[in-house]
Structure formats: C-alpha cells, structure tokens
C-alpha cells in the first residue's frame, strides 16, 4: 500500500503542489521553513484526518485563502487504488474516499495506515500515559479486530457513568453501567495484552539493532488496581469516584512504559537514544502490521538526522530501507542523507515549491 500521487492546494505555504512519490523511499530536503514538515503534515491528514501540529486544521489553510484540499491516490496490493481527500473550509473538515462524502476518520485510518516520527516523539517516553496509550492502541486497532468495537462500547458506557457521577445521582444509577464497562474493558484489555505479547517478542531485537547492547523494559499497566478484575476495582473505588465526580480506574487509564534498562538505573536517556528507541517502537509496529495483516504502513520521519550522530543515522537508514514499505524522510541538508536511502526519489522544497531531483 503506497501513495502513488499527492496533491496539495492552498495548504500552508503551498499554493499548489503535485508529487508522484516513489513506492519505497522518498527523501525531502530543504532549508528551514521551506515546507518539509508541511508535506508530511498533508500526508498525515490523509491517514489520520487531523494534524500532528497542536493548532488544529484551521491554520493549515494558506493565509488569505478560504479552504485547503489534500488528495492522494493510494495504490493497494491487489492492484486496485483508492482516492483519498481531506478538505477544510470555514464550515469544517471533510473527508472523501473514492468520491464518497460519507467518509469517516476511521475509513481514512483503515485506508492509509501511517506512522510518524515527528518533533514531539520524545513525549512517548517523557510525558504522561496518553501518548503511550495512543501508540499502543494504534497497533492494537490495526492488528486485533475485537478491539475497536469494544473500545467504542467502553467509551459510551464510561461517558454515561461519568455523567451520573458528576450529577451526583444515587449509587444505583452509577453502578448500573458497571457490567457493560467490565464486559467491554475485558476485551480491550485482552486485545492490548495479546498485542503487547507480540511487541515483547519483536521489540527487543529491533531495538538491539538500533541501540546496540542496551536491554529495554516494557511494563504494561492495565489501568485498574487489584488482582480481582475490573468489576471488583470499580466496586472498591466507588466512594472515591463519587467524591472525584468521574471514573478513576479503567482501560482509559492504561499505560505502557518503555525504558532502557541501564538508563532507568542512571535516570536519564539522551535525546538521541530517546529518538532511536521510539523509532524502534514504531518500526516494530510497522513490521507487526505487515506480518499479521500484510499491510505496510507508510512511515513519515521528520528531520531524520536531528539529534543523531553518523552511526545512529546510518543504522536507522538501513533499518528503514529493509522495511520495504513506503517512507517519507525529511532532511535539512542533502549531505545528511545516508547513502543507503539515496536510491529513492529525492525531492527538494523551496518556498512552497517542490522539485524532483
Ligand atoms: N497557513 C499558512 N499560510 C501560509 N504559510 C504558512 C501557513 N502556515 C505555515 N506557513 C509557512 O509555511 C512554511 C513552511 O513551514 P514548515 O513546513 O514547518 O517548514 P520546514 O519543515 O521546511 O522547516 C513556513 O515558512 C511557515 O511560515
Ligand atoms: Mg520542519
């Protein structure tokens, strides 16, 4: 699965851009503020329906214009293709697949699975569990098909229970949601555990290739306390939930902590190591998706050379090349591009214009 064509209209600094990407490696070089991250952002919009930048989709409309459109042709392995589009105007954002305006974000995610290593990748290790849950659930979503319907049911029941807690309704009106929460949570938890087993089996080898002899540690926290299951945890936490006005335990609080064993002991990891470790996590997910579902996600790596010395750049480039999927990699300077990925298509951006080298 890969993008065979990408078109941007009035997207940030691009008035119009049209690219025919390589099915494997695409290298994008350009000076600061030339539009490299913006190209990745446009692809990200197609696969996720939203931006990875904090500001939301509105500011992505080119200054002075009323709307942006990003479209792409997605070639799928059986020889067919899909046309994806995302557009945004004053009224809101719209998604299209094969001309169908009744397209949801989930349709985009399913049609164009993609992973991004961006400037915020450190959050995965450094910040709260939300980013790690997001990382985990991306993989679980694509690989464990029982996950998403159960997750959706869980979110609905949780909303109702929290509403009852917030309104200080009698206990009977709160615990009435518990059975549904427990049923859904058990499926969510089992799907996550099954996926984490695969991560356990594959991540250390991937990380070892990139980081060398640095054992890594994965710790899963299911989001509730005690050994007697979620139902018991909900019952035991009811008084606390009533005081807090929301449900404090559950799979919505799960976490997957990842660390380098020796670094945990010395209490720090260098920025470069963080970037390599998080990239190893994403590459492992890409390999798992391919092994389990025969789908190669598109990989976006922004400013690949940043924070990495020659050796890390070299091994990372070799790993990316060996994946075999489509990737888009940006670099500030052509000299920073490792040789093994120079075989791909080279694009150069300059003030909102893309040329193929
Ligand atoms: N809505 C917008 N309209 C016009 N230009 C924009 C808009 N948003 C961002 N830009 C400009 O787009 C340029 C490209 O930014 P970016 O893709 O982050 O560059 P790079 O990653 O190459 O450093 C910047 O000069 C920025 O000012
Ligand atoms: Mg950038």
XYZ file of C-alpha atoms and ligand atoms in Angstrom:
385
model
C 0.000 0.000 0.000
C 1.548 3.312 -1.000
C 0.799 6.818 -2.225
C 1.282 6.988 -5.963
C 0.241 10.596 -6.224
C -0.115 13.502 -3.791
C -1.672 16.886 -4.459
C -1.875 19.920 -2.170
C -3.920 23.042 -2.742
C -3.679 26.111 -0.524
C -2.125 24.070 2.230
C 0.069 26.363 4.382
C 2.965 27.616 2.225
C 1.867 25.555 -0.808
C -0.453 27.217 -3.268
C -0.325 24.078 -5.390
C 1.963 21.060 -5.341
C 1.804 17.775 -7.197
C 4.124 14.831 -6.492
C 4.485 11.303 -7.825
C 6.173 9.607 -4.884
C 8.330 6.509 -5.142
C 6.628 3.341 -3.789
C 9.566 2.879 -1.402
C 11.878 5.656 -0.242
C 11.189 9.372 -0.634
C 13.718 11.880 0.633
C 12.703 15.514 1.040
C 15.366 18.158 1.563
C 15.025 21.888 2.011
C 16.077 24.814 4.140
C 14.305 25.846 7.351
C 10.700 26.974 6.784
C 10.689 25.711 3.189
C 7.734 23.343 3.709
C 9.207 19.904 4.543
C 7.140 19.303 7.674
C 4.120 20.669 5.831
C 4.402 17.942 3.175
C 4.442 15.270 5.885
C 1.550 17.002 7.617
C -0.502 16.834 4.414
C 0.079 13.065 4.165
C -0.705 12.714 7.861
C -4.046 14.476 7.334
C -4.955 11.839 4.734
C -4.169 8.933 7.052
C -5.397 10.349 10.342
C -7.900 13.047 9.466
C -6.122 15.605 11.611
C -2.809 17.364 12.071
C 0.067 16.381 14.312
C 0.660 20.045 14.965
C -1.075 21.361 18.055
C -3.000 24.155 16.415
C -5.754 22.150 14.682
C -6.630 22.188 10.970
C -7.830 25.807 10.530
C -4.394 27.493 10.444
C -3.285 24.989 7.797
C -5.363 26.940 5.269
C -2.956 29.097 3.289
C -3.041 32.685 4.514
C -5.569 34.717 2.523
C -7.437 31.638 1.195
C -10.723 30.075 2.270
C -10.022 26.369 2.063
C -7.332 23.739 1.652
C -7.529 20.427 -0.161
C -5.148 17.490 0.043
C -5.759 14.468 -2.172
C -3.850 11.289 -2.929
C -4.039 8.136 -4.969
C -3.432 5.134 -2.720
C -2.278 2.010 -4.554
C -3.273 -1.163 -2.703
C -1.509 -4.532 -3.130
C -4.196 -6.220 -5.237
C -3.660 -3.659 -7.992
C -6.664 -1.502 -7.190
C -6.389 2.026 -5.881
C -8.313 4.416 -3.692
C -8.603 8.139 -3.919
C -8.475 9.905 -0.551
C -9.200 13.551 0.066
C -9.301 15.906 3.025
C -10.532 19.440 2.693
C -11.142 22.152 5.164
C -13.021 25.423 4.818
C -14.818 27.792 7.178
C -17.598 25.272 7.798
C -15.338 22.441 8.828
C -13.317 19.481 7.684
C -14.480 16.937 5.095
C -13.141 13.517 4.181
C -13.645 11.648 0.936
C -12.770 8.171 -0.174
C -13.375 7.368 -3.848
C -15.624 10.396 -4.131
C -17.853 9.314 -1.258
C -18.553 12.234 1.072
C -19.877 9.831 3.711
C -16.307 9.001 4.763
C -15.198 8.953 8.397
C -11.810 9.294 10.078
C -11.848 5.543 10.711
C -12.146 4.989 6.927
C -9.036 7.126 6.404
C -7.126 5.301 9.138
C -8.049 1.967 7.583
C -7.193 3.026 4.041
C -3.872 4.686 4.785
C -2.262 3.258 7.941
C 0.660 5.529 8.761
C 3.178 6.150 11.477
C 5.011 9.356 12.180
C 8.257 10.147 13.927
C 7.995 13.862 14.457
C 9.432 16.592 16.601
C 7.231 15.507 19.520
C 8.377 11.923 19.568
C 10.023 12.365 22.983
C 6.616 12.682 24.534
C 6.187 8.974 24.127
C 8.822 8.340 26.742
C 8.825 11.523 28.756
C 5.250 12.631 29.188
C 2.042 11.205 30.609
C 0.441 7.911 29.575
C -1.850 9.479 26.945
C 0.760 9.370 24.176
C 1.813 5.829 25.014
C -1.799 4.673 25.095
C -2.207 6.261 21.694
C 0.888 4.460 20.398
C -0.296 1.140 21.840
C -3.857 1.468 20.576
C -2.751 2.331 17.031
C -1.165 -1.107 16.839
C -3.984 -2.865 18.694
C -6.545 -1.206 16.415
C -4.874 -2.423 13.240
C -3.990 -5.924 14.414
C -6.633 -7.046 16.964
C -10.012 -6.665 15.352
C -12.069 -7.195 18.522
C -10.503 -4.068 19.994
C -12.245 -1.154 18.336
C -15.925 -2.141 18.778
C -15.213 -2.934 22.435
C -13.336 0.316 22.926
C -16.211 2.264 21.446
C -18.703 0.487 23.743
C -16.451 1.158 26.700
C -16.220 4.894 25.881
C -20.007 5.169 25.589
C -20.687 3.426 28.903
C -17.915 5.431 30.591
C -19.478 8.672 29.429
C -22.823 7.662 30.933
C -21.275 6.563 34.222
C -19.272 9.787 34.484
C -22.378 11.809 33.744
C -24.169 10.039 36.607
C -21.202 10.621 38.916
C -20.985 14.283 38.025
C -24.720 14.772 38.579
C -24.346 13.108 41.989
C -27.065 10.583 41.167
C -27.801 7.766 43.638
C -25.319 4.868 43.649
C -27.760 2.550 41.878
C -27.730 4.875 38.832
C -23.931 4.745 38.748
C -23.279 1.025 39.183
C -25.923 0.205 36.575
C -23.158 0.900 33.975
C -20.562 -1.340 35.602
C -21.498 -4.632 33.930
C -21.232 -3.109 30.432
C -17.971 -1.360 31.369
C -16.491 -4.620 32.629
C -17.559 -6.616 29.556
C -16.023 -4.074 27.184
C -12.922 -3.463 29.337
C -12.091 -7.171 29.391
C -11.993 -7.285 25.585
C -9.969 -4.056 25.383
C -7.501 -5.371 27.962
C -7.217 -8.819 26.353
C -6.607 -7.221 22.918
C -3.922 -4.972 24.358
C -2.232 -7.879 26.153
C -2.246 -10.000 23.007
C -0.669 -7.150 21.057
C 1.888 -6.421 23.790
C 2.940 -10.085 23.675
C 3.846 -9.545 20.029
C 5.699 -6.352 20.936
C 7.608 -8.236 23.626
C 8.621 -10.822 21.077
C 9.798 -8.327 18.474
C 10.776 -5.009 20.040
C 13.978 -6.132 21.824
C 15.510 -7.442 18.595
C 14.538 -4.285 16.699
C 15.842 -2.056 19.498
C 19.072 -4.074 19.749
C 19.753 -3.478 16.067
C 19.386 0.261 16.539
C 20.632 0.837 20.063
C 23.186 -1.910 20.415
C 23.558 -3.789 23.649
C 21.005 -1.863 25.731
C 18.286 -4.135 27.158
C 14.890 -2.466 27.132
C 11.999 -2.895 29.520
C 8.260 -2.830 28.736
C 5.743 -2.518 31.572
C 2.015 -2.662 30.945
C -0.407 -1.113 33.429
C -3.991 -2.135 32.631
C -5.468 0.943 34.333
C -7.039 -0.574 37.437
C -5.747 -1.879 40.759
C -6.062 -5.245 42.447
C -5.993 -8.842 41.323
C -9.732 -9.471 41.284
C -10.657 -7.926 37.952
C -12.132 -4.632 36.822
C -15.561 -5.260 38.397
C -14.004 -5.559 41.838
C -11.831 -2.476 41.222
C -14.891 -0.442 40.219
C -16.786 -1.571 43.331
C -13.822 -0.824 45.585
C -13.341 2.603 44.008
C -16.973 3.705 44.049
C -16.676 6.057 47.029
C -13.573 7.665 45.570
C -15.245 8.001 42.168
C -18.251 9.642 43.838
C -16.020 12.178 45.535
C -13.999 12.835 42.372
C -17.061 13.004 40.111
C -15.592 10.659 37.474
C -14.425 7.078 36.988
C -10.816 6.951 38.080
C -9.847 3.443 37.056
C -10.170 1.551 33.818
C -8.598 0.861 30.438
C -8.846 4.605 29.687
C -6.037 4.942 32.250
C -3.808 2.196 30.879
C -0.113 2.780 30.263
C 2.760 1.048 28.534
C 6.028 2.229 29.973
C 9.117 1.684 27.886
C 12.634 2.274 29.093
C 16.246 1.404 28.529
C 17.279 -0.739 31.494
C 20.665 0.889 32.052
C 19.209 4.364 31.592
C 16.469 3.733 34.163
C 19.262 2.918 36.574
C 21.135 6.131 35.806
C 17.879 8.066 35.429
C 18.422 9.644 32.043
C 18.372 8.803 28.366
C 19.990 11.042 25.805
C 17.739 12.752 23.268
C 19.311 10.700 20.533
C 18.617 7.457 22.380
C 15.019 8.529 23.026
C 14.537 9.187 19.370
C 16.099 5.861 18.392
C 14.058 3.936 20.961
C 10.750 5.497 19.945
C 11.596 4.947 16.298
C 12.371 1.306 17.107
C 8.899 1.064 18.676
C 7.246 2.445 15.560
C 9.292 0.252 13.222
C 8.350 -2.783 15.295
C 4.702 -1.832 14.937
C 5.144 -1.476 11.193
C 6.756 -4.926 10.992
C 3.978 -6.449 13.118
C 1.274 -4.963 10.955
C 2.952 -6.394 7.913
C 3.442 -9.829 9.491
C -0.093 -10.052 10.877
C -2.180 -8.245 8.259
C 0.072 -7.995 5.209
C -0.204 -4.237 5.348
C 2.828 -1.963 5.116
C 2.081 1.322 6.870
C 3.507 4.499 5.392
C 6.294 5.873 7.556
C 6.868 9.612 7.986
C 10.097 10.732 9.633
C 10.589 14.449 10.022
C 14.091 15.852 10.315
C 15.536 12.376 10.481
C 19.108 13.470 11.151
C 18.248 15.768 14.059
C 19.856 14.731 17.333
C 21.531 11.722 15.730
C 25.211 11.166 15.086
C 26.564 9.461 11.983
C 26.351 5.932 13.424
C 22.700 6.169 14.545
C 21.771 7.832 11.243
C 23.391 5.004 9.366
C 21.726 2.103 11.245
C 18.372 3.836 11.222
C 18.578 4.354 7.470
C 19.469 0.670 6.974
C 16.506 -0.446 9.071
C 14.131 1.824 7.196
C 15.404 0.604 3.858
C 14.986 -3.023 4.977
C 11.323 -2.466 5.933
C 10.304 -2.409 2.314
C 7.324 -0.091 2.820
C 6.869 3.465 1.624
C 8.502 6.193 3.649
C 8.932 9.956 3.511
C 12.046 11.270 5.227
C 12.988 14.920 5.563
C 16.476 16.390 5.927
C 17.740 19.924 6.295
C 20.813 19.270 4.154
C 21.452 16.775 1.342
C 24.837 15.925 2.967
C 22.962 14.450 5.938
C 21.185 11.843 3.800
C 22.759 8.395 4.386
C 23.839 6.600 1.198
C 21.531 3.588 1.570
C 18.440 5.764 1.178
C 19.737 7.856 -1.713
C 18.394 5.159 -4.051
C 14.870 6.547 -3.521
C 13.168 9.571 -5.031
C 14.769 12.855 -3.993
C 12.539 15.913 -3.660
C 13.666 19.417 -2.890
C 11.403 22.100 -1.413
C 11.985 25.795 -1.652
C 9.445 28.365 -0.528
C 6.436 26.223 -1.226
C 7.626 24.704 -4.498
C 8.616 21.043 -4.838
C 11.056 19.806 -7.464
C 12.205 16.265 -8.074
C 15.981 15.806 -8.107
N -1.479 28.979 6.918
C -0.310 29.304 6.338
N -0.280 30.083 5.226
C 0.889 30.384 4.620
N 2.083 29.966 5.058
C 2.125 29.189 6.155
C 0.927 28.817 6.867
N 1.278 28.039 7.917
C 2.625 27.936 7.874
N 3.145 28.620 6.833
C 4.567 28.749 6.439
O 4.968 27.525 5.864
C 6.389 27.475 5.887
C 6.830 26.033 5.966
O 6.838 25.529 7.263
P 7.418 24.076 7.586
O 6.755 23.057 6.730
O 7.297 23.910 9.047
O 8.932 24.203 7.135
P 10.167 23.197 7.330
O 9.659 21.937 7.941
O 10.740 23.009 5.973
O 11.129 23.915 8.245
C 6.828 28.398 6.993
O 7.548 29.444 6.402
C 5.531 28.927 7.574
O 5.614 30.278 7.925
Mg 10.172 21.155 9.826
